[in-house]
Coordinates of N, CA and C and ligand atoms in Angstrom, one line a residue:
M1 N 0.7 -1.4 -0.1 CA 0.1 0.1 -0.3 C 1.1 1.1 -0.3
S2 N 0.6 2.2 -0.7 CA 1.4 3.5 -1.2 C 0.5 4.4 -0.1
H3 N 1.3 5.0 0.9 CA 0.2 5.7 2.0 C 0.1 7.2 1.5
D4 N 0.7 7.8 0.1 CA 0.2 8.7 -0.5 C -0.7 8.9 -1.6
C5 N -1.4 7.4 -1.4 CA -1.9 7.3 -3.0 C -3.9 7.2 -2.8
L6 N -4.0 8.2 -3.6 CA -5.9 8.2 -3.2 C -6.8 6.6 -3.3
F7 N -5.9 5.8 -4.4 CA -7.1 5.2 -5.2 C -6.3 4.0 -3.8
C8 N -5.2 3.6 -3.3 CA -5.1 2.6 -2.1 C -6.0 3.4 -1.4
K9 N -6.2 4.6 -0.8 CA -7.1 5.2 0.1 C -8.2 4.1 0.2
I10 N -9.0 4.7 -1.0 CA -9.8 4.4 -1.4 C -10.6 2.6 -0.7
S11 N -9.8 2.1 -1.4 CA -9.7 0.5 -1.8 C -9.4 0.2 -0.3
Q12 N -9.2 0.8 0.2 CA -8.8 0.1 2.4 C -9.9 0.7 3.1
G13 N -10.7 1.4 2.6 CA -11.7 2.2 3.3 C -11.5 3.3 3.8
E14 N -10.7 3.8 3.9 CA -9.9 5.1 4.2 C -10.1 6.4 4.0
I15 N -10.8 6.4 3.1 CA -11.6 7.3 1.7 C -12.8 7.1 1.7
P16 N -14.0 7.5 1.8 CA -15.3 7.6 1.6 C -15.7 6.9 0.0
S17 N -16.2 6.1 -0.2 CA -16.5 5.9 -1.4 C -17.8 5.6 -2.0
K18 N -18.5 5.2 -2.8 CA -20.1 4.7 -3.2 C -19.4 3.2 -3.5
K19 N -19.4 2.1 -2.9 CA -18.6 1.0 -3.2 C -19.7 0.1 -4.2
V20 N -19.3 -0.3 -5.3 CA -20.3 -1.2 -6.0 C -19.3 -2.6 -5.6
F21 N -18.4 -3.2 -5.4 CA -18.2 -4.2 -5.7 C -16.2 -4.3 -4.7
E22 N -16.5 -5.3 -4.0 CA -15.1 -5.4 -3.3 C -15.0 -7.1 -3.2
N23 N -13.5 -7.6 -3.3 CA -13.3 -8.2 -2.9 C -11.6 -8.5 -2.4
D24 N -11.0 -9.8 -2.5 CA -9.7 -10.0 -2.0 C -8.5 -8.9 -2.7
E25 N -9.0 -8.6 -4.1 CA -8.1 -8.6 -5.5 C -8.2 -7.1 -5.8
F26 N -9.7 -6.9 -5.8 CA -10.2 -5.4 -6.6 C -10.9 -4.7 -5.3
F27 N -11.1 -3.5 -5.8 CA -12.5 -2.5 -5.3 C -12.5 -1.7 -6.9
A28 N -14.2 -1.8 -6.6 CA -15.4 -1.4 -7.6 C -16.1 0.0 -6.9
F29 N -15.7 1.6 -7.5 CA -16.7 2.3 -6.8 C -17.2 3.6 -8.2
H30 N -18.2 4.2 -7.5 CA -18.5 4.9 -8.7 C -17.9 6.3 -8.4
D31 N -17.3 6.5 -10.1 CA -16.4 7.6 -10.3 C -17.4 9.1 -9.4
I32 N -16.6 10.2 -9.0 CA -17.0 11.2 -8.3 C -17.4 12.1 -9.4
Q33 N -16.7 12.2 -10.9 CA -17.2 13.2 -11.3 C -17.9 12.4 -12.7
P34 N -19.1 12.1 -12.7 CA -19.5 10.5 -14.2 C -19.3 11.7 -15.1
A35 N -18.9 11.0 -16.3 CA -18.6 11.7 -17.2 C -19.8 10.7 -18.8
A36 N -20.6 9.4 -17.6 CA -21.8 9.1 -18.7 C -22.8 8.2 -17.3
P37 N -23.6 8.2 -18.1 CA -24.9 7.7 -17.2 C -24.2 6.7 -15.9
V38 N -23.4 5.5 -16.4 CA -22.7 4.7 -15.7 C -21.4 5.0 -15.9
H39 N -21.0 5.0 -14.8 CA -19.5 5.6 -14.8 C -18.9 5.0 -12.9
L40 N -17.9 4.2 -13.2 CA -17.7 3.4 -12.4 C -16.0 3.1 -13.1
L41 N -15.4 3.1 -11.5 CA -13.9 2.3 -11.7 C -13.7 1.5 -11.1
I42 N -13.1 0.2 -11.5 CA -12.5 -0.5 -10.6 C -10.7 -0.8 -10.4
V43 N -10.6 -0.9 -9.3 CA -8.9 -0.7 -8.8 C -8.3 -2.5 -7.9
P44 N -7.3 -2.4 -8.6 CA -6.3 -4.1 -7.7 C -6.3 -3.1 -6.7
K45 N -6.5 -3.6 -5.3 CA -5.8 -3.3 -4.1 C -4.4 -3.2 -4.0
Q46 N -3.5 -3.8 -4.8 CA -2.0 -4.1 -4.5 C -2.3 -2.7 -5.3
H47 N -1.2 -1.8 -5.1 CA -1.0 -0.5 -5.5 C 0.2 -0.9 -7.0
V48 N -0.5 -0.6 -8.1 CA 0.4 -0.3 -9.6 C -0.2 1.0 -9.8
T49 N 1.1 1.5 -10.5 CA 1.1 2.9 -10.8 C 0.1 2.7 -12.2
S50 N 0.6 2.2 -13.4 CA -0.8 2.1 -14.4 C -0.3 1.2 -15.0
M51 N -0.7 1.1 -16.6 CA -0.6 0.1 -17.2 C 1.3 -0.1 -17.7
Q52 N 1.7 1.3 -17.8 CA 3.3 1.0 -18.1 C 4.4 0.6 -17.4
Q53 N 3.8 -0.3 -16.0 CA 4.2 -0.9 -15.4 C 4.1 -2.5 -15.5
V54 N 3.2 -2.4 -16.1 CA 2.7 -4.1 -15.9 C 3.6 -5.3 -16.8
T55 N 3.8 -6.7 -16.4 CA 4.7 -7.7 -17.1 C 3.6 -8.8 -17.4
E56 N 4.2 -9.6 -18.0 CA 3.6 -10.9 -17.9 C 3.5 -11.5 -16.7
N57 N 4.1 -11.2 -15.4 CA 3.6 -11.6 -14.4 C 2.2 -11.0 -13.6
D58 N 1.8 -10.3 -14.3 CA 0.3 -9.4 -14.3 C -0.6 -10.1 -15.3
A59 N -0.1 -11.1 -16.0 CA -1.1 -11.1 -16.7 C -2.3 -11.9 -15.8
G60 N -2.5 -12.2 -14.7 CA -3.3 -13.4 -13.9 C -4.3 -12.3 -13.4
W61 N -4.0 -11.5 -13.0 CA -5.1 -10.5 -12.1 C -5.3 -9.9 -13.2
L62 N -4.9 -9.1 -14.3 CA -5.4 -8.7 -15.4 C -6.6 -9.0 -16.0
G63 N -6.6 -10.4 -16.4 CA -7.3 -11.0 -17.0 C -8.6 -11.2 -16.3
R64 N -8.6 -11.2 -14.8 CA -9.3 -11.3 -13.9 C -10.6 -10.0 -13.7
M65 N -9.5 -8.9 -13.8 CA -10.2 -7.4 -14.0 C -10.7 -7.0 -15.0
M66 N -10.3 -7.4 -16.0 CA -11.4 -7.5 -17.3 C -12.4 -8.2 -17.1
V67 N -12.8 -9.6 -17.0 CA -13.9 -10.4 -16.8 C -14.8 -9.8 -15.9
L68 N -14.1 -9.5 -14.3 CA -15.0 -8.4 -13.5 C -15.6 -7.4 -13.8
A69 N -15.2 -6.8 -14.5 CA -15.8 -5.3 -15.0 C -17.1 -5.3 -16.1
A70 N -16.9 -6.5 -17.0 CA -17.6 -7.0 -17.7 C -19.0 -7.2 -16.9
R71 N -18.5 -7.9 -15.1 CA -19.6 -8.5 -14.5 C -20.7 -7.4 -14.3
I72 N -19.4 -6.1 -13.4 CA -19.8 -5.2 -12.7 C -20.5 -3.9 -13.9
A73 N -20.3 -4.1 -15.0 CA -20.6 -3.3 -15.8 C -22.5 -3.4 -15.9
H74 N -22.9 -4.9 -15.8 CA -24.0 -5.6 -16.5 C -24.9 -5.3 -15.2
E75 N -23.8 -5.5 -14.0 CA -24.5 -5.7 -12.5 C -25.0 -3.7 -12.2
N76 N -24.4 -2.8 -13.1 CA -24.6 -2.0 -12.3 C -25.7 -0.9 -13.6
G77 N -25.9 -1.6 -14.4 CA -26.5 -0.6 -15.3 C -26.6 0.0 -16.8
C78 N -24.7 -1.0 -17.0 CA -24.4 -1.0 -18.4 C -26.0 -2.1 -19.1
R79 N -26.6 -2.3 -20.3 CA -27.4 -2.3 -20.9 C -26.5 -3.9 -21.5
P80 N -27.6 -5.4 -21.3 CA -26.4 -6.1 -21.8 C -27.0 -6.2 -23.9
G81 N -26.0 -6.9 -24.5 CA -26.5 -7.3 -25.8 C -25.8 -6.0 -27.0
P82 N -25.9 -6.1 -28.3 CA -25.4 -5.6 -29.0 C -25.9 -3.9 -29.0
Q83 N -27.1 -3.5 -28.5 CA -27.4 -2.5 -28.6 C -27.3 -1.8 -27.3
G84 N -26.8 -2.4 -26.5 CA -26.3 -2.4 -25.4 C -24.6 -1.8 -25.2
G85 N -24.1 -2.6 -24.4 CA -22.7 -2.5 -24.2 C -22.3 -1.4 -22.8
F86 N -20.6 -1.4 -22.9 CA -19.8 -0.4 -22.5 C -18.4 -0.2 -22.9
R87 N -18.1 0.9 -22.5 CA -16.7 1.2 -22.7 C -15.4 1.1 -22.1
L88 N -14.7 0.2 -22.0 CA -13.1 0.5 -20.8 C -12.3 1.1 -21.4
V89 N -11.7 2.1 -20.4 CA -10.7 3.0 -20.1 C -9.4 2.8 -19.6
T90 N -8.2 2.7 -19.7 CA -7.2 3.0 -18.5 C -6.5 4.0 -18.8
N91 N -6.7 5.1 -18.9 CA -5.7 6.1 -18.8 C -3.8 5.4 -18.4
S92 N -2.8 6.0 -19.0 CA -1.8 5.7 -18.3 C -0.4 6.4 -18.9
G93 N 0.3 7.3 -17.8 CA 1.0 8.5 -17.6 C 0.6 9.7 -18.6
L94 N 1.0 10.3 -17.9 CA 0.8 11.8 -18.9 C 0.3 12.0 -19.9
D95 N 0.9 11.5 -20.8 CA 0.1 11.3 -22.2 C -0.9 10.7 -22.4
G96 N -1.0 9.5 -21.6 CA -2.3 9.0 -21.5 C -3.5 9.8 -20.9
G97 N -3.2 11.1 -20.3 CA -4.4 11.6 -19.2 C -4.7 11.0 -17.9
Q98 N -3.5 10.5 -17.5 CA -4.0 9.8 -16.4 C -3.7 11.0 -15.2
E99 N -4.7 10.5 -14.1 CA -4.7 12.3 -12.7 C -4.2 11.3 -11.5
V100 N -5.4 10.0 -11.6 CA -4.5 9.3 -10.6 C -3.7 8.2 -10.2
D101 N -2.8 8.5 -9.9 CA -1.4 7.5 -10.3 C -1.6 6.1 -9.6
H102 N -2.4 5.7 -9.8 CA -3.0 4.0 -9.5 C -3.8 3.7 -10.7
L103 N -3.2 2.6 -10.7 CA -4.2 1.8 -12.0 C -5.5 1.6 -11.8
H104 N -6.2 2.3 -12.9 CA -7.8 1.9 -12.6 C -8.2 1.9 -14.1
L105 N -9.5 0.8 -14.1 CA -10.3 0.7 -15.0 C -11.6 1.2 -14.8
H106 N -11.9 2.8 -16.1 CA -13.3 3.0 -16.5 C -14.5 2.1 -17.1
I107 N -15.4 2.1 -16.1 CA -16.5 1.6 -16.8 C -17.3 2.5 -16.9
L108 N -18.0 2.5 -18.3 CA -18.8 3.8 -19.2 C -19.8 2.9 -19.8
G109 N -21.0 3.7 -19.2 CA -22.2 2.9 -19.8 C -23.4 3.9 -19.7
G110 N -24.3 3.2 -20.1 CA -26.0 3.6 -20.1 C -26.1 4.1 -21.6
E111 N -27.7 4.7 -21.4 CA -27.7 5.1 -22.6 C -27.6 7.0 -22.9
R112 N -27.2 6.8 -24.2 CA -26.2 8.0 -25.2 C -26.8 9.1 -25.4
P113 N -26.9 10.4 -25.0 CA -25.7 11.0 -25.5 C -24.8 10.9 -23.8
W114 N -23.2 10.8 -24.0 CA -22.6 10.6 -23.0 C -22.0 11.9 -22.8
S115 N -21.1 12.5 -22.0 CA -20.7 14.0 -22.1 C -19.5 13.8 -22.5
Q116 N -19.0 14.5 -23.5 CA -18.2 15.0 -24.1 C -16.8 14.2 -24.1
R117 N -16.5 14.9 -22.6 CA -15.4 14.0 -22.0 C -15.7 12.6 -21.7
A118 N -16.3 12.0 -21.7 CA -16.7 10.8 -22.0 C -15.5 10.3 -23.3
D119 N -16.2 10.4 -24.5 CA -15.4 10.7 -25.6 C -14.1 10.6 -25.9
Q120 N -13.7 11.8 -25.0 CA -12.0 11.9 -25.1 C -11.0 11.3 -24.6
N121 N -11.7 11.4 -22.7 CA -10.8 11.1 -22.2 C -11.0 9.7 -20.6
A122 N -12.6 10.4 -20.6 CA -13.1 9.3 -19.6 C -12.6 10.0 -18.0
Ligands
AMP201 P1 -7.7 9.1 -14.6 O1 -7.8 10.7 -15.3 O2 -7.9 8.3 -15.7 O3 -7.0 9.0 -13.8 O4 -9.3 9.3 -13.8 C1 -9.3 9.6 -12.7 C2 -10.8 9.3 -11.8 O5 -10.7 9.7 -10.7 C3 -11.4 11.0 -12.6 O6 -12.6 10.3 -13.6 C4 -12.1 11.6 -11.2 O7 -13.4 12.0 -11.6 C5 -12.0 10.3 -10.5 N1 -12.0 10.2 -8.8 C6 -11.2 11.8 -8.5 N2 -11.2 11.6 -7.2 C7 -12.4 10.5 -6.9 C8 -13.3 10.3 -5.5 N3 -12.2 10.5 -4.0 N4 -13.5 9.1 -5.7 C9 -14.3 8.8 -7.0 N5 -13.6 9.0 -7.7 C10 -12.4 10.1 -8.3
ZN202 ZN1 -2.3 3.2 -4.5

């Protein structure tokens, strides 16, 4: 755990959030500034800065996070099937538009139109 990290603190329950899911590995919660009708964030509980740091050793939990993201999307208002769906985004580094330096997956969904922010950056 990195003690200066916002998403470490949220995933440890030290800073409040609107939690939608938690297990040993992951914590998911509502984005505080939603850019779409459904806008959730899922983070690993271990501190990983961004996708720039991952290696083949991380393939297992990264795969589990993607599978979990689809489940959480559907359980929280993203509509199923080809007419529905969702977007998964992980901004990495300054050029990637990352503001919080703890790897996170944005889950965006719900009926369109979404805000311009969602289509640019999330
Ligand atoms: P990124 O630009 O990909 O690093 O996204 C960071 C996201 O974290 C933004 O969408 C913010 O709205 C969101 N965020 C920042 N602080 C909080 C917080 N305390 N609780 C929930 N979401 C937050
Ligand atoms: Zn962290």
